[in-house]
Amino acid sequence: MGLVVAIAAVFLAVPLALLLPARRWRGLLLAAVPAGVFAYFVSLLDRAAEGRPLTWSAEWFPSLGVELALRADGLALLFGLLIAGIGAFILVYAEAYMAGKPGAGRLEATLLAFMGAMLGVVFADDVITLFVAWELTSVTSFLLISFEQEKLKARKAAVQALLVTGAGGLALLAGLVVLGQAAGTYRISAMSAEAVAGSSLATGALVLVLLGAFTKSAQVPFHFWLPGAMAAPTPVSAYLHSATMVKAGVYLLARLHPVLGELEGWRPAVVSVGAATLAVGAFVAVHERDLKRILAFTTVGALGFLTMLLGLGTELAIKAAMVFVVGHALYKGALFMAAGAIDHGTGTRMVDELGGLRRAMPWTFAVVAAGSVGLAGFGPVLAFIGKEAALEAGLEDGGAAGGWALAAIVASGALFTAAAVVLLRPFFGAERAPGHPHEGSAGLLAGPLALGALSIGLALAPGVIEGRLIAPAAAAVAGEPVKVSLKLWHGFNTALGLSALSVGGGVLLGLGVRRLTAPTGRLMGARWFPSGPKVYDWLYYGMQRLARFHTVWVQRGYLRGYIAVVLLTFVGLAWAALVRWGGSIERDWLTPAFYEAAVAATIVAGATTAIVHMSRLAAVTALGAVGFGVAIVYALFGAPDLALTQIVMETLTVMLFVLVFYRLPKLVDRGPMRRRLRDGAIALAVGVTMTVLVLASLGHQQGQPISSYFGETAYLEAFGKNVVNVILVDFRALDTLGEIVVLGTAAFGVFALLRVRRWSR
Amino acid sequence: MELLLAVTVGWLYACGLYLLLRRTLAQVVIGLALLTNGTNLLIFVAAGLVRGEPPLIGDGEEVLAAGTADPLPQALILTAIVIGFAIQAFAMALAYRVYRSVGSDDIDALTTTEPPPPPVAVQTAEGDA
């Protein structure tokens, strides 16, 4: 119950954020909500570590086996603590960042809504509950990226992020349902790897779930939306697009690792995508000049790093991933907030326009310095412990995947270090900035300083988290108890050597970064280079063009166009069915007498006259010939009742035609010859198809005809000898009543249409 | 005979649909009439032709003798003939009303759902001054 209250409290703070006046204490007051939630989560840690996590569930769709289910195990708590803890700092920061500008309340309210949704994702124990919260994070992310809605760039980036994560969300929904089918339950904690592995649905579930996770966590080739999302205000970037939401995909991989991790495709797919993302993110990061974009691409790289570790799936790799999740959230959150402070203090985020800020912005400098150490992954920071563990996991693995992982970590380590050097540049050299550089307010600095201090503090005293936080989380991912002992200093070993090597190279690279990256930067800037945003644009506008093309050609707005489409579709489907059926047409036909043939010829001649002659009299006469011809056919082949009815109705029809046609203008066949020929061809195709269908249906009975029932009971039960009449007035009397109603309705309609003198205006 | 009538059915369909694809209202109505007859004949022929043996129970017999025509399709067609007539009558009245209201029997002229508003005297800038 406590879990529901905690999540509900966050959602209930949303209207509060909208209603409270814009004062400095508003951020602090709102931050108290996640802070309280954070404290509550801390109190749950021991239960999770003892292996009896707090759970809660309520019926939702009992007939489908879907529940609202929550569960606070180690993994959920680790993410929950990050979400609530960093969220509290973000709210304080957001208040200072907006500095009383209109819309600050809206920003904080949306941040809180996102926070609640994100807590829903990590605590959900039912895949449908998880999915609903997952989609809610996509929606709130859309609202936050487009926060400055008057800017085209922000709107475009928001739509782009929504489309990419939304498409992934659809795949995820399908994947989760398939997974539930394979496992026989929608409860994540009740799923067994054996049941899933033994199901034929396993591969489908894996592919779909991975698509969802990869799009959300900005993995190659879906990574491009994340740098675009930097159009959001900096508090949003720091919170959603580095510390929490983008980690939802990583969280999902970790959450489902015990269920899907043993499947054959998991390791190659997840490791290769993660390694590629790590490499691409790190590589592009050194080419960027905008502080936020540098951070965005290094975030892409870090997400790839985490994905890769979960792909490896060894105990060491999982431990490394869990440590790095925390370490990365701390240093990256701090760096993002510092970037916002620099933007605030100087008026720009472009590193080339900045210099010598360390005197004007000493506190910000301290934060960036601590964050850069984290980014480089070398020094007394929590991320370093995670990275060392990852290197050891790669060394220990021995397989091809481990080798690739190792290479990716070492190479990207150098690039990350270079990026860190670039980040530090604005603080050295001669002082220069577009505006007058000044230090940020306490609100702007409190968050990044706290996160930066935590990043270092936890590295110096890892015992605080290793047993209570990391171990239960790693155990939840591994699916078995895991012992964790974290040490900052491991002594001189291979991992440290590799680390030192890559960092040393990175520093050199960072110092000469402008010259070294110039050629590759030109390459990536080339018009033909298929970068993510360009491919997205091609697809996006291509789809619009396709829709327009489709509309013009199919939805033309002419009745005859629609009729033609329906008819051609019918012909195609009918022939497809005939060909598949492949049966032969039986030919024990009656030999036509000459008068029978003459009647058929009359009908054909009448119909032909109706389409050829433009005289109204000829048309009516021709129609009469067709109608009476059909009546004679009925009479000849054992249907006197039909013949009588047909003659009566045909007489009435002809009279009506005569009456009406002389009030209509003369017939004209409109439209060019080309169109007439085309329509004729379509009509003829249908006619031929109908002929073949009639012949094919002759002599092919499916099942017992029910006519024999009527023949046997007409006299004995209904006391009539004319079976057709008995059917109409006795067996199917209600149908006949319906027929009379139709006739009556039509009569009223005709009367109304002819009586109305003019439409009321 | 089946072949002959099947071709007749096909031809009725072809002519009816050709007219349905025309732009002139009256032609569409004629097409509808041809389609109605074609469809009734289709059911009749597809059910199997029996010469001159209507589904009547003979004197002194209690059940329908074998070899007579199938009564069920006939009952269906009988209903269809009447309904078909109702539809044609309604379509004709509608065509007439459309022609009287719009003033054209060209389907492509039916581009609005309401009659055009009565002409209003155009106010010019000079008139205001």
mmCIF file of N, CA and C in Angstrom, chain B residues 21-108:
data_model
loop_
_atom_site.group_PDB
_atom_site.id
_atom_site.type_symbol
_atom_site.label_atom_id
_atom_site.label_comp_id
_atom_site.label_asym_id
_atom_site.label_seq_id
_atom_site.Cartn_x
_atom_site.Cartn_y
_atom_site.Cartn_z
ATOM 1 N N LEU B 21 -21.419 3.498 -63.689
ATOM 2 C CA LEU B 21 -20.192 4.300 -63.733
ATOM 3 C C LEU B 21 -20.369 5.570 -64.566
ATOM 4 N N ARG B 22 -21.585 5.833 -65.074
ATOM 5 C CA ARG B 22 -21.840 7.048 -65.885
ATOM 6 C C ARG B 22 -22.058 8.264 -64.999
ATOM 7 N N ARG B 23 -22.046 9.430 -65.656
ATOM 8 C CA ARG B 23 -22.243 10.666 -64.895
ATOM 9 C C ARG B 23 -23.687 11.132 -64.902
ATOM 10 N N THR B 24 -24.508 10.575 -65.821
ATOM 11 C CA THR B 24 -25.892 11.037 -65.924
ATOM 12 C C THR B 24 -26.773 10.251 -64.962
ATOM 13 N N LEU B 25 -27.558 10.998 -64.168
ATOM 14 C CA LEU B 25 -28.367 10.379 -63.114
ATOM 15 C C LEU B 25 -29.280 9.283 -63.644
ATOM 16 N N ALA B 26 -30.007 9.568 -64.740
ATOM 17 C CA ALA B 26 -30.980 8.603 -65.257
ATOM 18 C C ALA B 26 -30.288 7.302 -65.649
ATOM 19 N N GLN B 27 -29.086 7.409 -66.187
ATOM 20 C CA GLN B 27 -28.353 6.209 -66.575
ATOM 21 C C GLN B 27 -28.040 5.343 -65.364
ATOM 22 N N VAL B 28 -27.684 6.001 -64.265
ATOM 23 C CA VAL B 28 -27.389 5.252 -63.053
ATOM 24 C C VAL B 28 -28.619 4.479 -62.582
ATOM 25 N N VAL B 29 -29.804 5.141 -62.698
ATOM 26 C CA VAL B 29 -31.039 4.475 -62.265
ATOM 27 C C VAL B 29 -31.325 3.275 -63.169
ATOM 28 N N ILE B 30 -31.144 3.435 -64.476
ATOM 29 C CA ILE B 30 -31.357 2.308 -65.403
ATOM 30 C C ILE B 30 -30.385 1.173 -65.051
ATOM 31 N N GLY B 31 -29.133 1.561 -64.731
ATOM 32 C CA GLY B 31 -28.137 0.558 -64.363
ATOM 33 C C GLY B 31 -28.591 -0.240 -63.153
ATOM 34 N N LEU B 32 -29.182 0.455 -62.205
ATOM 35 C CA LEU B 32 -29.676 -0.212 -61.001
ATOM 36 C C LEU B 32 -30.730 -1.262 -61.363
ATOM 37 N N ALA B 33 -31.621 -0.882 -62.300
ATOM 38 C CA ALA B 33 -32.683 -1.813 -62.714
ATOM 39 C C ALA B 33 -32.071 -3.058 -63.357
ATOM 40 N N LEU B 34 -31.080 -2.867 -64.206
ATOM 41 C CA LEU B 34 -30.433 -4.012 -64.862
ATOM 42 C C LEU B 34 -29.744 -4.903 -63.831
ATOM 43 N N LEU B 35 -29.100 -4.275 -62.854
ATOM 44 C CA LEU B 35 -28.400 -5.055 -61.817
ATOM 45 C C LEU B 35 -29.376 -5.901 -61.007
ATOM 46 N N THR B 36 -30.544 -5.295 -60.717
ATOM 47 C CA THR B 36 -31.547 -6.027 -59.938
ATOM 48 C C THR B 36 -31.951 -7.304 -60.677
ATOM 49 N N ASN B 37 -32.284 -7.150 -61.952
ATOM 50 C CA ASN B 37 -32.671 -8.319 -62.729
ATOM 51 C C ASN B 37 -31.529 -9.324 -62.833
ATOM 52 N N GLY B 38 -30.327 -8.807 -63.034
ATOM 53 C CA GLY B 38 -29.163 -9.693 -63.155
ATOM 54 C C GLY B 38 -28.959 -10.514 -61.891
ATOM 55 N N THR B 39 -29.093 -9.862 -60.739
ATOM 56 C CA THR B 39 -28.855 -10.574 -59.476
ATOM 57 C C THR B 39 -29.929 -11.641 -59.236
ATOM 58 N N ASN B 40 -31.186 -11.287 -59.508
ATOM 59 C CA ASN B 40 -32.250 -12.280 -59.322
ATOM 60 C C ASN B 40 -32.014 -13.489 -60.220
ATOM 61 N N LEU B 41 -31.645 -13.207 -61.450
ATOM 62 C CA LEU B 41 -31.405 -14.295 -62.396
ATOM 63 C C LEU B 41 -30.209 -15.138 -61.943
ATOM 64 N N LEU B 42 -29.209 -14.460 -61.366
ATOM 65 C CA LEU B 42 -28.018 -15.175 -60.878
ATOM 66 C C LEU B 42 -28.406 -16.212 -59.831
ATOM 67 N N ILE B 43 -29.214 -15.805 -58.860
ATOM 68 C CA ILE B 43 -29.627 -16.759 -57.819
ATOM 69 C C ILE B 43 -30.416 -17.899 -58.464
ATOM 70 N N PHE B 44 -31.271 -17.518 -59.403
ATOM 71 C CA PHE B 44 -32.151 -18.511 -60.030
ATOM 72 C C PHE B 44 -31.327 -19.567 -60.778
ATOM 73 N N VAL B 45 -30.362 -19.102 -61.555
ATOM 74 C CA VAL B 45 -29.569 -20.041 -62.363
ATOM 75 C C VAL B 45 -28.621 -20.845 -61.481
ATOM 76 N N ALA B 46 -27.995 -20.173 -60.520
ATOM 77 C CA ALA B 46 -27.008 -20.867 -59.691
ATOM 78 C C ALA B 46 -27.652 -21.962 -58.854
ATOM 79 N N ALA B 47 -28.970 -21.833 -58.582
ATOM 80 C CA ALA B 47 -29.640 -22.859 -57.782
ATOM 81 C C ALA B 47 -29.924 -24.111 -58.611
ATOM 82 N N GLY B 48 -29.746 -24.030 -59.891
ATOM 83 C CA GLY B 48 -29.995 -25.203 -60.736
ATOM 84 C C GLY B 48 -31.321 -25.063 -61.472
ATOM 85 N N LEU B 49 -31.286 -25.344 -62.790
ATOM 86 C CA LEU B 49 -32.488 -25.167 -63.603
ATOM 87 C C LEU B 49 -33.255 -26.492 -63.700
ATOM 88 N N VAL B 50 -34.555 -26.404 -63.535
ATOM 89 C CA VAL B 50 -35.427 -27.570 -63.721
ATOM 90 C C VAL B 50 -36.565 -27.136 -64.627
ATOM 91 N N ARG B 51 -36.736 -27.845 -65.743
ATOM 92 C CA ARG B 51 -37.747 -27.390 -66.702
ATOM 93 C C ARG B 51 -39.148 -27.767 -66.245
ATOM 94 N N GLY B 52 -40.024 -26.768 -66.146
ATOM 95 C CA GLY B 52 -41.451 -26.994 -66.005
ATOM 96 C C GLY B 52 -41.913 -27.837 -64.835
ATOM 97 N N GLU B 53 -41.159 -27.892 -63.748
ATOM 98 C CA GLU B 53 -41.629 -28.628 -62.575
ATOM 99 C C GLU B 53 -41.685 -27.688 -61.368
ATOM 100 N N PRO B 54 -42.725 -26.876 -61.218
ATOM 101 C CA PRO B 54 -42.779 -25.932 -60.097
ATOM 102 C C PRO B 54 -42.885 -26.671 -58.765
ATOM 103 N N PRO B 55 -42.418 -26.048 -57.715
ATOM 104 C CA PRO B 55 -42.421 -26.697 -56.395
ATOM 105 C C PRO B 55 -43.817 -26.715 -55.783
ATOM 106 N N LEU B 56 -44.697 -27.512 -56.380
ATOM 107 C CA LEU B 56 -46.050 -27.655 -55.870
ATOM 108 C C LEU B 56 -46.245 -29.099 -55.434
ATOM 109 N N ILE B 57 -46.913 -29.302 -54.319
ATOM 110 C CA ILE B 57 -47.187 -30.652 -53.850
ATOM 111 C C ILE B 57 -48.444 -31.150 -54.571
ATOM 112 N N GLY B 58 -48.296 -32.270 -55.277
ATOM 113 C CA GLY B 58 -49.386 -32.758 -56.127
ATOM 114 C C GLY B 58 -50.596 -33.214 -55.332
ATOM 115 N N ASP B 59 -51.717 -33.379 -56.040
ATOM 116 C CA ASP B 59 -52.944 -33.838 -55.387
ATOM 117 C C ASP B 59 -52.734 -35.211 -54.774
ATOM 118 N N GLY B 60 -53.187 -35.376 -53.563
ATOM 119 C CA GLY B 60 -53.093 -36.665 -52.900
ATOM 120 C C GLY B 60 -51.714 -36.973 -52.356
ATOM 121 N N GLU B 61 -50.737 -36.048 -52.537
ATOM 122 C CA GLU B 61 -49.408 -36.282 -51.987
ATOM 123 C C GLU B 61 -49.212 -35.399 -50.753
ATOM 124 N N GLU B 62 -48.272 -35.807 -49.909
ATOM 125 C CA GLU B 62 -48.062 -35.042 -48.675
ATOM 126 C C GLU B 62 -46.727 -34.309 -48.649
ATOM 127 N N VAL B 63 -45.756 -34.826 -49.438
ATOM 128 C CA VAL B 63 -44.456 -34.136 -49.478
ATOM 129 C C VAL B 63 -44.125 -33.803 -50.914
ATOM 130 N N LEU B 64 -43.194 -32.825 -51.053
ATOM 131 C CA LEU B 64 -42.796 -32.395 -52.389
ATOM 132 C C LEU B 64 -42.080 -33.540 -53.095
ATOM 133 N N ALA B 65 -42.490 -33.822 -54.332
ATOM 134 C CA ALA B 65 -41.861 -34.913 -55.078
ATOM 135 C C ALA B 65 -40.443 -34.529 -55.464
ATOM 136 N N ALA B 66 -39.573 -35.536 -55.575
ATOM 137 C CA ALA B 66 -38.209 -35.275 -56.027
ATOM 138 C C ALA B 66 -38.245 -34.812 -57.479
ATOM 139 N N GLY B 67 -37.246 -33.990 -57.865
ATOM 140 C CA GLY B 67 -37.163 -33.581 -59.257
ATOM 141 C C GLY B 67 -37.885 -32.278 -59.549
ATOM 142 N N THR B 68 -38.577 -31.712 -58.564
ATOM 143 C CA THR B 68 -39.194 -30.414 -58.798
ATOM 144 C C THR B 68 -38.154 -29.318 -58.537
ATOM 145 N N ALA B 69 -38.482 -28.089 -58.959
ATOM 146 C CA ALA B 69 -37.554 -26.971 -58.745
ATOM 147 C C ALA B 69 -37.399 -26.696 -57.246
ATOM 148 N N ASP B 70 -36.253 -26.133 -56.890
ATOM 149 C CA ASP B 70 -35.943 -25.829 -55.490
ATOM 150 C C ASP B 70 -36.809 -24.651 -55.021
ATOM 151 N N PRO B 71 -37.612 -24.807 -53.969
ATOM 152 C CA PRO B 71 -38.501 -23.705 -53.577
ATOM 153 C C PRO B 71 -37.784 -22.562 -52.867
ATOM 154 N N LEU B 72 -36.660 -22.856 -52.192
ATOM 155 C CA LEU B 72 -36.045 -21.829 -51.352
ATOM 156 C C LEU B 72 -35.523 -20.638 -52.151
ATOM 157 N N PRO B 73 -34.698 -20.862 -53.211
ATOM 158 C CA PRO B 73 -34.250 -19.692 -53.985
ATOM 159 C C PRO B 73 -35.405 -18.906 -54.557
ATOM 160 N N GLN B 74 -36.486 -19.616 -54.897
ATOM 161 C CA GLN B 74 -37.644 -18.893 -55.446
ATOM 162 C C GLN B 74 -38.224 -17.946 -54.393
ATOM 163 N N ALA B 75 -38.303 -18.443 -53.150
ATOM 164 C CA ALA B 75 -38.825 -17.564 -52.093
ATOM 165 C C ALA B 75 -37.920 -16.350 -51.921
ATOM 166 N N LEU B 76 -36.594 -16.597 -51.976
ATOM 167 C CA LEU B 76 -35.651 -15.481 -51.835
ATOM 168 C C LEU B 76 -35.841 -14.473 -52.952
ATOM 169 N N ILE B 77 -35.940 -14.991 -54.186
ATOM 170 C CA ILE B 77 -36.035 -14.088 -55.338
ATOM 171 C C ILE B 77 -37.339 -13.305 -55.307
ATOM 172 N N LEU B 78 -38.400 -13.975 -54.867
ATOM 173 C CA LEU B 78 -39.678 -13.284 -54.821
ATOM 174 C C LEU B 78 -39.578 -12.048 -53.925
ATOM 175 N N THR B 79 -38.970 -12.252 -52.774
ATOM 176 C CA THR B 79 -38.751 -11.115 -51.888
ATOM 177 C C THR B 79 -37.891 -10.063 -52.571
ATOM 178 N N ALA B 80 -36.848 -10.532 -53.251
ATOM 179 C CA ALA B 80 -35.893 -9.604 -53.861
ATOM 180 C C ALA B 80 -36.540 -8.786 -54.963
ATOM 181 N N ILE B 81 -37.446 -9.403 -55.712
ATOM 182 C CA ILE B 81 -38.109 -8.653 -56.792
ATOM 183 C C ILE B 81 -38.862 -7.457 -56.209
ATOM 184 N N VAL B 82 -39.595 -7.723 -55.130
ATOM 185 C CA VAL B 82 -40.411 -6.664 -54.532
ATOM 186 C C VAL B 82 -39.520 -5.568 -53.961
ATOM 187 N N ILE B 83 -38.482 -5.991 -53.229
ATOM 188 C CA ILE B 83 -37.567 -5.000 -52.643
ATOM 189 C C ILE B 83 -36.872 -4.216 -53.750
ATOM 190 N N GLY B 84 -36.481 -4.925 -54.804
ATOM 191 C CA GLY B 84 -35.821 -4.260 -55.933
ATOM 192 C C GLY B 84 -36.713 -3.186 -56.524
ATOM 193 N N PHE B 85 -37.979 -3.504 -56.630
ATOM 194 C CA PHE B 85 -38.918 -2.497 -57.153
ATOM 195 C C PHE B 85 -38.956 -1.284 -56.238
ATOM 196 N N ALA B 86 -39.026 -1.545 -54.925
ATOM 197 C CA ALA B 86 -39.076 -0.426 -53.973
ATOM 198 C C ALA B 86 -37.842 0.459 -54.142
ATOM 199 N N ILE B 87 -36.681 -0.170 -54.297
ATOM 200 C CA ILE B 87 -35.443 0.613 -54.421
ATOM 201 C C ILE B 87 -35.462 1.441 -55.706
ATOM 202 N N GLN B 88 -35.917 0.809 -56.801
ATOM 203 C CA GLN B 88 -35.939 1.554 -58.070
ATOM 204 C C GLN B 88 -36.888 2.739 -58.005
ATOM 205 N N ALA B 89 -38.037 2.519 -57.384
ATOM 206 C CA ALA B 89 -38.999 3.606 -57.265
ATOM 207 C C ALA B 89 -38.394 4.754 -56.473
ATOM 208 N N PHE B 90 -37.742 4.390 -55.372
ATOM 209 C CA PHE B 90 -37.146 5.423 -54.536
ATOM 210 C C PHE B 90 -36.020 6.141 -55.274
ATOM 211 N N ALA B 91 -35.179 5.356 -55.986
ATOM 212 C CA ALA B 91 -34.062 5.955 -56.722
ATOM 213 C C ALA B 91 -34.570 6.917 -57.778
ATOM 214 N N MET B 92 -35.640 6.525 -58.447
ATOM 215 C CA MET B 92 -36.183 7.400 -59.487
ATOM 216 C C MET B 92 -36.715 8.697 -58.893
ATOM 217 N N ALA B 93 -37.461 8.558 -57.796
ATOM 218 C CA ALA B 93 -37.992 9.762 -57.153
ATOM 219 C C ALA B 93 -36.853 10.665 -56.702
ATOM 220 N N LEU B 94 -35.799 10.034 -56.181
ATOM 221 C CA LEU B 94 -34.650 10.804 -55.704
ATOM 222 C C LEU B 94 -33.971 11.521 -56.873
ATOM 223 N N ALA B 95 -33.807 10.798 -57.992
ATOM 224 C CA ALA B 95 -33.173 11.404 -59.161
ATOM 225 C C ALA B 95 -33.983 12.603 -59.636
ATOM 226 N N TYR B 96 -35.276 12.420 -59.647
ATOM 227 C CA TYR B 96 -36.160 13.511 -60.077
ATOM 228 C C TYR B 96 -36.006 14.713 -59.148
ATOM 229 N N ARG B 97 -36.000 14.445 -57.834
ATOM 230 C CA ARG B 97 -35.905 15.525 -56.870
ATOM 231 C C ARG B 97 -34.556 16.238 -56.966
ATOM 232 N N VAL B 98 -33.506 15.459 -57.158
ATOM 233 C CA VAL B 98 -32.170 16.055 -57.295
ATOM 234 C C VAL B 98 -32.140 16.965 -58.515
ATOM 235 N N TYR B 99 -32.714 16.471 -59.605
ATOM 236 C CA TYR B 99 -32.708 17.277 -60.830
ATOM 237 C C TYR B 99 -33.478 18.579 -60.624
ATOM 238 N N ARG B 100 -34.622 18.483 -59.955
ATOM 239 C CA ARG B 100 -35.432 19.681 -59.726
ATOM 240 C C ARG B 100 -34.707 20.659 -58.804
ATOM 241 N N SER B 101 -33.967 20.129 -57.809
ATOM 242 C CA SER B 101 -33.322 21.013 -56.824
ATOM 243 C C SER B 101 -32.035 21.607 -57.361
ATOM 244 N N VAL B 102 -31.237 20.790 -58.041
ATOM 245 C CA VAL B 102 -29.913 21.238 -58.466
ATOM 246 C C VAL B 102 -29.976 21.854 -59.860
ATOM 247 N N GLY B 103 -30.941 21.372 -60.644
ATOM 248 C CA GLY B 103 -31.064 21.912 -61.983
ATOM 249 C C GLY B 103 -30.138 21.240 -62.972
ATOM 250 N N SER B 104 -29.575 20.111 -62.579
ATOM 251 C CA SER B 104 -28.702 19.392 -63.514
ATOM 252 C C SER B 104 -28.832 17.911 -63.216
ATOM 253 N N ASP B 105 -28.646 17.074 -64.235
ATOM 254 C CA ASP B 105 -28.654 15.640 -63.983
ATOM 255 C C ASP B 105 -27.242 15.071 -64.109
ATOM 256 N N ASP B 106 -26.262 15.979 -63.998
ATOM 257 C CA ASP B 106 -24.863 15.555 -64.033
ATOM 258 C C ASP B 106 -24.415 15.304 -62.589
ATOM 259 N N ILE B 107 -23.979 14.069 -62.302
ATOM 260 C CA ILE B 107 -23.606 13.743 -60.926
ATOM 261 C C ILE B 107 -22.442 14.617 -60.456
ATOM 262 N N ASP B 108 -21.567 14.992 -61.358
ATOM 263 C CA ASP B 108 -20.424 15.814 -60.963
ATOM 264 C C ASP B 108 -20.845 17.222 -60.553
#
